[in-house]
Every structure is written in structure tokens, then in C-alpha cells.
């Protein structure tokens, strides 16, 4: 077999059915809705709309939210069909391995790994920063050496971030059903906090703050502001908040009745998230002129205090800190299932693809935990955060195009799913095109980081994965 044929060989879906069939199927629609909403509606809903409005869109931030949601929604249909037809661990990695071939599956999976690693570390750091801000009025303060990553403001390690990631991993190691119960409770609490802000804020909305709704375009040091150029820039920033639905798909091998559970969880969680994002965006702008959010790390708190609701601001921000754990749980679960699938296929050491006596991929879980802790505790990684968007958008493009390869095989060697992406063959192309347009809207630095990340991934594939792939045993 020549090299081209070898790297494009496709995995038999029956192999994944047999291997992943050992995982415990315990997650329901309610669990996946909580997992999706908890991951999508993370700390960004409390900060990002105000930042985007001040930097790029003005009051039109709500339009950016809706446009980003339309693109994410189209892709979510592709994810729903893939997950219903192939409920395997590893989501896009496993699906692309089946429909396109090994090297393309690895590229898609490697793209998602960037999202999971960096987002876990970023959220751990966010929990740390917000928790320290909450305890500061009580006179409690960590020494700088334990409060920040190495080299940042005199930091050595970020202790709270380490503890947060470790505790979440410990929870998940006892089973996804236990983790889901905690996730469900925290998501309900977080949604109540968001609704509290929206209801209280609606009483103080000023119509003048929405005029003009789309400011005139002008170039600024931060990029385009106003006009459709500013809205487009806002879409690229907001889009990162909607990426959490792929975390649902990564756990599809542990879903009860996945043909129905997965589409409802994926599409439903995104719909809930969009409504919450648009509501928060409109209330933020209505309460305080968008210019005041420039440089603010806590737009929701700023808005509530500006109308004399300081106590409610404290309540919402306190719940927001605990709510960040929902995203950490979702990302930790999905990343461990992705790394498990790498080990299952021999792309990384096979020990990572082993299940323990309780049928849990804890080797992969603790490996992910160690790496995320190292990034979060010791590395000033803020410049890498754009890899989250760049890597995941590439995976989205693969999944959208993968529908064209999936359809002819449904009912043959792949089960015919109960859910299918509507308006085929037009909608899969629009999902690919929309993801490409958002990707092109990222800045040059993000694209350079993405290229570097993929070069590293290809080096690993050709030096290790290609040699140790379990598909070599079939040849």
C-alpha cells in the first residue's frame, strides 16, 4: 500500500461500535442540554457582549450574536446527523476517520484538541481571577506567587486554577452520570442568574442608548467599528462562545438512545444559548451606553451597579464564578473522550485508549488534566486563545462537508439516523461556507498559530500515529 492510500484508509464503523460499546450509556436529553448550555453559556456571556459592543458593533452586538448563531446553527445540524448516525467517542475525529480517512480524521481531532486544552486552561484561569476578586473585600488575598501563571505579575503558579481543574477531573473520574447531576444543578443556577440580570436590567433600559443601532463605520486601532464591517468583526469574536455544542457530540458514545438524544441535545442547547446571549446583549446596551464597557472585565456588574443594584450585581457575579465550573466539566469530559479515541486507534499511546474496571477512560482523563494544569498554572497562554476559534472552525468545515460522504452510506454500512440535516445538499455547503467566512474574519495571528499547531500535529501523525495505527493490523 502506497503512502497516499495508507493515510486515506477509512475505519470500519463497526469497529468503533464494538470498541465504544463498552462505555456506559447513561446520559439523557436533559443531561446533554445542561452539558451544552453549561459549556456554551460560560463566563463569556457575562463579559463578551459588552466588549464586542465597545470594540466593534455598538448596539448592533445583538446582530453579531444572531449571525454567529445562524452559522453555528447550520453546523449544529451537521453535527446532529453525524452524532445520530455514528454515536462514537471523539466526535469529529471518529466521524471524519470513517467518511474521509485517517489523516483527515487526525487533522480534525487535532483541531478540536487545541480548543479543549486552551479553553480548559482559560476557564480555570477565569475561575481563579473571579474567585480572588470575590474574596478580596473580605481581606483575603493570595500571594502573587500563587495567584498568577509563571512570569505574570510576579506569579509562579495559579493555585486556584490548578485546584479547580483537579476537582472537576476528580468528579468526572467517578462517572459521567455523577458529573451530569452536578452540571445540571449548576446550569440551572447560572440560567437563573442570567434571567435575574435580564429582568432587573429591563426596568432601567433607555431607548437613547440604542440610537443609532448600527453606528457609522470607522477604522480604529482595534479594527473596524460600526457598519457591517464592525458587525462582521463582532461575529468572529462572538462565534467562539457558540463552540460548546461539539462538547456534546464528543460524549455521544455514552448517550441513551443516541439517535434522538444527540440531535435534541445539540440543537436544543444552541437555541437556548442564543436566546440568552441576545437577551443579555440587548439589556447591557439598554442600561449603559456601550462606550462605557470598553476595558471593563465585568460589564454585567457595571450595568447593575450603575442603576443602584449593587447587591444583585454581587449575587450574579458570585453565581457566575460557580457557573464557570459547568464549562470546565463539559470541556473536561469531551477532551478526555477525544484523547481516549486517539489512544483507541493508536494515534497516541494505546494506554490512553484503555478503560478502567468501571468502563471509564480515566487514563485519558488524567492525562488531559495534567496537561491543562501545566498550561493553566505555569504558562501565560492568553496569546493562544484564538486557536480555540481557528481550530474548531476547521473541524466544523470538515463535518459540514462530511455529510456529502455520509449520506450515500446511510442504510448500508452506517445506520440510517432518525435525524437528517435539512435542505440537503444546500445546507451542508452553507455550513462549510459560513465557517470559512468566519475563519477568514479571524486576525492573521490566529491563522499563523493555527498553521503552527497543525504542523506539529502532522509531525506527530507521520512520526508516531501512522506507524502505530490499529489499522496497520488489517494490512
XYZ file of C-alpha atoms in Angstrom:
475
model
C 0.000 0.000 0.000
C 1.484 3.344 -1.044
C 1.616 6.289 1.379
C -1.349 8.161 -0.128
C -3.635 5.145 0.164
C -2.357 4.402 3.642
C -3.097 7.831 5.107
C -6.539 7.900 3.430
C -7.698 4.468 4.629
C -11.101 4.612 6.312
C -12.037 2.952 9.583
C -14.892 0.453 9.546
C -17.711 1.979 11.662
C -18.439 -1.466 13.111
C -15.027 -1.357 14.807
C -15.966 1.824 16.667
C -19.380 0.380 17.545
C -17.684 -2.605 19.145
C -14.962 -0.648 20.984
C -17.126 2.216 22.199
C -19.930 -0.184 23.077
C -18.038 -0.872 26.296
C -18.690 2.678 27.547
C -21.688 3.071 29.855
C -24.684 4.703 28.116
C -26.226 6.805 30.886
C -26.733 10.355 29.511
C -30.205 11.649 28.619
C -31.503 14.656 26.665
C -31.673 16.653 29.905
C -28.022 15.847 30.610
C -26.920 16.895 27.132
C -28.953 20.110 27.249
C -27.259 21.002 30.530
C -23.859 19.970 29.164
C -24.335 22.088 26.037
C -25.781 25.155 27.748
C -23.190 24.879 30.521
C -20.334 24.820 28.002
C -21.697 27.439 25.579
C -23.075 29.852 28.182
C -19.839 30.105 30.126
C -18.101 33.174 31.503
C -18.233 34.811 28.054
C -21.938 35.673 28.320
C -21.121 37.954 31.260
C -18.210 39.691 29.521
C -18.119 39.263 25.738
C -21.258 41.161 24.584
C -20.112 44.361 26.327
C -16.578 44.010 24.966
C -17.772 43.391 21.391
C -20.174 46.338 21.557
C -17.435 48.712 22.725
C -14.813 47.496 20.261
C -16.735 46.824 17.049
C -20.523 46.931 16.866
C -22.130 49.400 19.237
C -25.788 48.438 19.901
C -25.688 46.090 16.880
C -23.891 43.464 19.006
C -27.234 41.616 19.037
C -26.989 41.272 15.238
C -23.492 39.784 15.592
C -24.904 37.307 18.124
C -27.681 36.254 15.748
C -25.431 35.960 12.664
C -22.857 33.904 14.575
C -25.700 31.724 15.842
C -27.006 31.144 12.303
C -23.621 29.812 11.180
C -23.237 27.721 14.331
C -26.833 26.510 13.950
C -26.264 25.249 10.415
C -23.150 23.377 11.526
C -25.035 22.013 14.540
C -27.433 20.255 12.123
C -24.438 18.515 10.530
C -23.150 17.544 13.974
C -26.598 16.238 14.935
C -26.822 13.966 11.883
C -23.266 12.705 12.326
C -23.799 12.011 16.030
C -27.109 10.235 15.387
C -25.615 8.057 12.634
C -22.270 7.413 14.347
C -22.526 7.820 18.157
C -18.812 7.253 18.704
C -16.404 8.802 21.215
C -14.228 11.549 19.767
C -16.952 13.210 17.643
C -15.433 14.855 14.535
C -12.205 12.834 14.793
C -14.016 9.492 14.612
C -16.600 10.622 12.052
C -14.032 12.050 9.634
C -11.906 8.927 10.082
C -14.866 6.892 8.818
C -16.012 9.127 5.940
C -12.762 10.749 4.685
C -9.857 8.732 6.058
C -7.290 8.504 8.827
C -5.139 11.574 8.204
C -8.183 13.842 7.804
C -9.710 12.467 10.984
C -6.472 13.180 12.807
C -6.376 16.771 11.499
C -9.977 17.363 12.620
C -9.324 15.798 16.022
C -6.085 17.717 16.476
C -8.005 20.927 15.713
C -10.525 20.140 18.458
C -7.739 19.293 20.901
C -6.475 22.872 20.660
C -9.937 24.123 21.610
C -10.224 21.793 24.603
C -6.730 22.295 26.048
C -6.711 26.065 25.796
C -10.355 26.580 26.777
C -9.944 24.420 29.895
C -6.893 26.390 30.933
C -8.560 29.710 30.106
C -11.654 28.891 32.178
C -9.501 27.652 35.063
C -7.712 30.984 34.997
C -11.060 32.800 34.830
C -12.345 30.952 37.889
C -9.159 31.915 39.703
C -9.377 35.619 38.787
C -13.061 35.929 39.671
C -12.757 33.962 42.914
C -9.868 36.158 44.059
C -11.935 39.259 43.236
C -14.809 37.938 45.342
C -12.721 37.207 48.436
C -10.702 40.442 48.241
C -13.366 42.554 50.046
C -13.142 40.047 52.915
C -9.471 40.899 53.341
C -8.349 37.578 51.877
C -5.586 37.633 49.296
C -3.268 35.024 47.855
C 0.406 35.910 47.478
C 1.308 36.873 43.918
C 3.426 33.734 43.533
C 0.311 31.546 43.953
C -2.188 33.799 42.163
C -0.802 34.072 38.620
C 0.896 31.929 35.957
C 4.674 31.898 35.826
C 6.121 35.269 34.853
C 2.813 37.178 35.101
C 2.699 39.856 37.835
C 5.224 38.010 39.979
C 3.401 34.692 39.654
C 4.859 31.190 39.861
C 1.710 29.029 39.683
C -2.016 29.757 39.585
C -3.086 27.666 42.571
C -6.851 28.183 42.317
C -6.831 27.229 38.645
C -4.953 24.018 39.483
C -7.409 23.098 42.219
C -10.429 23.878 40.007
C -9.294 21.654 37.136
C -8.266 18.864 39.517
C -11.611 18.873 41.363
C -13.573 18.717 38.110
C -11.442 15.818 36.854
C -11.895 14.014 40.161
C -15.666 14.413 39.813
C -15.708 13.070 36.248
C -13.441 10.144 37.173
C -16.312 8.822 39.315
C -18.594 8.649 36.274
C -20.365 10.943 33.823
C -23.758 10.392 35.459
C -22.447 11.845 38.744
C -20.807 14.725 36.895
C -24.035 15.362 34.990
C -26.031 15.747 38.196
C -23.642 18.456 39.384
C -23.660 20.019 35.909
C -27.462 20.108 35.777
C -27.712 21.876 39.153
C -25.039 24.467 38.317
C -26.542 25.192 34.883
C -29.980 25.784 36.411
C -28.404 28.174 38.923
C -26.491 30.024 36.208
C -29.544 30.414 33.965
C -31.490 31.830 36.924
C -28.689 34.381 37.478
C -28.820 35.418 33.812
C -32.606 35.758 33.939
C -32.301 37.812 37.139
C -29.944 40.233 35.363
C -32.232 40.466 32.329
C -35.389 41.077 34.379
C -33.779 43.672 36.659
C -31.965 45.346 33.775
C -35.138 45.641 31.665
C -36.563 48.030 34.251
C -33.787 50.548 33.515
C -33.429 50.387 29.724
C -33.039 53.754 27.960
C -34.140 53.950 24.332
C -31.485 56.568 23.567
C -28.724 54.003 24.164
C -29.827 52.118 21.023
C -29.558 55.110 18.679
C -28.003 54.720 16.180
C -28.409 50.954 16.316
C -25.711 50.452 13.669
C -23.116 53.248 14.083
C -21.337 54.629 11.047
C -18.230 52.691 10.058
C -14.794 53.937 11.041
C -11.365 52.337 11.308
C -9.859 52.203 14.796
C -6.713 50.853 16.445
C -8.770 47.808 17.473
C -10.055 47.142 13.963
C -13.324 48.117 12.258
C -16.040 49.808 14.286
C -19.611 50.326 13.134
C -21.293 49.439 9.859
C -21.428 45.885 8.584
C -17.640 45.726 8.844
C -17.903 46.102 12.612
C -20.733 43.575 12.791
C -18.604 41.081 10.846
C -15.700 41.606 13.258
C -18.170 41.073 16.099
C -19.339 37.780 14.581
C -15.786 36.412 14.632
C -15.471 37.357 18.312
C -18.906 36.105 19.389
C -18.651 32.852 17.441
C -16.159 31.401 19.917
C -18.936 31.404 22.523
C -21.097 29.029 20.469
C -18.496 26.307 20.040
C -19.588 24.284 23.047
C -22.066 22.076 21.204
C -19.191 19.966 19.882
C -18.549 19.014 23.521
C -21.920 17.240 23.465
C -21.018 15.218 20.381
C -17.745 14.016 21.922
C -19.788 12.172 24.578
C -22.273 10.542 22.183
C -20.923 7.054 22.938
C -22.365 7.467 26.446
C -25.823 8.614 25.334
C -29.028 6.703 25.874
C -30.912 6.302 22.581
C -28.353 8.486 20.737
C -30.399 8.764 17.512
C -32.884 11.000 19.330
C -30.837 12.193 22.281
C -27.952 13.695 20.316
C -29.891 15.913 17.854
C -32.147 17.231 20.628
C -29.194 17.946 22.909
C -27.037 19.614 20.236
C -29.668 21.794 18.538
C -31.656 22.472 21.724
C -28.702 23.697 23.768
C -27.619 26.056 20.986
C -31.121 27.549 20.705
C -31.272 28.192 24.462
C -27.799 29.758 24.393
C -28.671 32.097 21.501
C -31.773 33.428 23.268
C -29.769 34.096 26.437
C -26.910 35.807 24.551
C -29.237 38.118 22.614
C -31.208 38.997 25.765
C -28.059 39.825 27.750
C -26.645 41.871 24.848
C -29.769 43.999 24.451
C -30.129 44.640 28.183
C -26.446 45.545 28.573
C -26.668 48.174 25.824
C -30.048 49.453 27.003
C -28.880 50.047 30.565
C -25.473 51.659 29.957
C -24.072 53.326 26.802
C -21.842 50.809 25.047
C -18.783 53.106 25.184
C -18.544 52.569 28.951
C -17.879 48.859 28.521
C -14.517 49.463 26.844
C -11.858 47.791 29.008
C -14.412 46.525 31.540
C -13.800 42.975 32.780
C -17.301 42.794 34.290
C -19.916 44.502 32.058
C -22.864 42.848 33.845
C -21.654 44.066 37.247
C -21.003 47.528 35.835
C -24.511 47.721 34.381
C -26.227 46.633 37.605
C -24.215 48.956 39.838
C -24.910 51.889 37.515
C -28.634 51.568 38.333
C -28.067 51.117 42.060
C -28.354 47.312 42.129
C -25.025 46.540 43.785
C -26.358 43.651 45.857
C -27.817 41.931 42.805
C -24.518 42.536 40.978
C -22.680 40.681 43.752
C -25.188 37.807 43.637
C -24.953 37.466 39.844
C -21.154 37.621 39.854
C -20.909 35.062 42.667
C -23.134 32.636 40.773
C -21.092 33.355 37.631
C -17.953 32.054 39.362
C -19.638 28.771 40.256
C -21.241 28.722 36.819
C -17.821 28.646 35.189
C -17.444 25.121 36.503
C -20.173 23.992 34.097
C -17.988 24.825 31.103
C -14.987 23.186 32.772
C -16.973 19.983 33.350
C -18.148 19.901 29.730
C -14.702 20.537 28.275
C -13.012 18.050 30.587
C -15.500 15.320 29.652
C -15.240 15.937 25.913
C -11.456 16.312 25.808
C -10.908 13.091 27.735
C -13.195 11.228 25.300
C -11.276 12.688 22.359
C -7.901 11.624 23.751
C -9.387 8.199 24.594
C -10.354 7.829 20.917
C -6.800 8.778 19.848
C -5.429 6.023 22.085
C -8.138 3.583 20.967
C -6.901 3.978 17.378
C -3.168 4.025 18.158
C -2.713 7.663 17.132
C -1.312 8.273 20.629
C -0.075 5.625 23.114
C -2.682 2.857 23.343
C -2.781 3.100 27.125
C -4.828 6.270 26.639
C -7.493 4.188 24.883
C -7.924 1.738 27.762
C -10.971 1.719 30.058
C -10.724 1.008 33.768
C -12.712 -1.652 35.618
C -15.736 0.694 35.742
C -15.633 1.198 31.947
C -14.330 4.767 32.218
C -11.489 6.295 30.131
C -9.649 7.612 33.179
C -6.149 7.226 31.692
C -7.116 9.788 29.039
C -8.902 11.925 31.635
C -5.904 12.308 33.935
C -3.526 12.876 31.017
C -5.709 15.772 29.839
C -5.876 17.051 33.409
C -2.108 17.144 33.833
C -1.557 18.981 30.541
C -4.346 21.505 31.226
C -2.967 22.151 34.712
C 0.529 22.744 33.337
C -0.776 25.223 30.762
C -3.033 26.986 33.244
C -0.623 27.086 36.173
C 2.676 27.891 34.533
C 2.203 29.375 31.072
C 0.975 32.859 30.106
C -1.231 31.432 27.354
C -3.529 34.385 26.573
C -1.950 34.844 23.145
C -3.040 31.320 22.198
C -6.748 31.764 22.917
C -7.559 32.455 19.264
C -6.544 28.886 18.470
C -9.863 27.936 20.062
C -11.786 29.572 17.207
C -9.356 28.738 14.400
C -9.028 25.044 15.243
C -12.711 24.434 15.817
C -13.793 26.266 12.658
C -11.585 23.904 10.660
C -13.278 20.927 12.341
C -16.657 22.497 11.514
C -15.715 22.704 7.834
C -14.750 19.024 7.810
C -18.003 17.942 9.470
C -20.156 20.045 7.112
C -18.508 18.545 4.022
C -18.586 15.108 5.638
C -22.375 14.996 5.234
C -21.830 14.513 1.473
C -19.762 11.382 2.195
C -22.125 10.166 4.919
C -25.451 10.227 3.059
C -24.616 7.551 0.424
C -23.523 5.159 3.203
C -26.557 5.602 5.460
C -28.577 2.417 5.445
C -25.575 0.499 4.076
C -22.550 0.121 6.383
C -23.705 3.059 8.566
C -27.057 3.057 10.341
C -29.744 5.329 8.898
C -30.216 8.056 11.552
C -33.569 9.287 12.852
C -32.383 12.885 12.282
C -31.048 14.233 8.983
C -29.683 17.660 8.140
C -32.485 19.557 6.332
C -32.262 21.088 2.851
C -29.602 18.679 1.636
C -27.431 19.212 -0.411
C -27.558 23.035 0.046
C -27.288 23.367 3.829
C -24.052 21.352 4.292
C -22.324 23.656 1.798
C -23.676 26.726 3.601
C -22.309 25.313 6.875
C -18.884 24.937 5.260
C -19.051 28.369 3.625
C -20.227 30.102 6.801
C -17.429 28.527 8.851
C -14.897 29.546 6.195
C -16.165 33.146 6.188
C -15.927 33.368 9.983
C -12.442 31.802 9.838
C -11.317 34.420 7.311
C -12.529 37.087 9.732
C -10.008 35.978 12.368
C -6.863 38.042 12.559
C -3.609 36.999 10.917
C -2.032 35.978 14.211
C -4.764 33.404 14.836
C -4.227 31.872 11.399
C -0.455 31.701 11.922
C -0.937 29.940 15.278
C -3.335 27.507 13.593
C -0.757 26.661 10.918
C 1.921 26.058 13.579
C -0.472 23.852 15.573
C -1.318 21.754 12.507
C 2.331 21.366 11.511
C 3.009 19.963 14.997
C 0.015 17.648 14.603
C 1.195 16.329 11.238
C 4.684 15.703 12.639
C 3.120 13.608 15.421
C 0.931 11.741 12.929
C 3.714 10.837 10.489
C 6.301 10.059 13.191
C 4.021 8.107 15.554
C 0.371 7.709 14.574
C 0.954 6.305 11.099
C 3.287 3.636 12.476
C 1.151 2.642 15.470
C -2.329 2.895 13.941
C -4.516 -0.112 14.739
C -5.479 -0.163 11.063
C -1.974 -1.446 10.323
C -3.120 -4.763 11.804
C -5.601 -5.190 8.955
C -2.927 -4.958 6.270
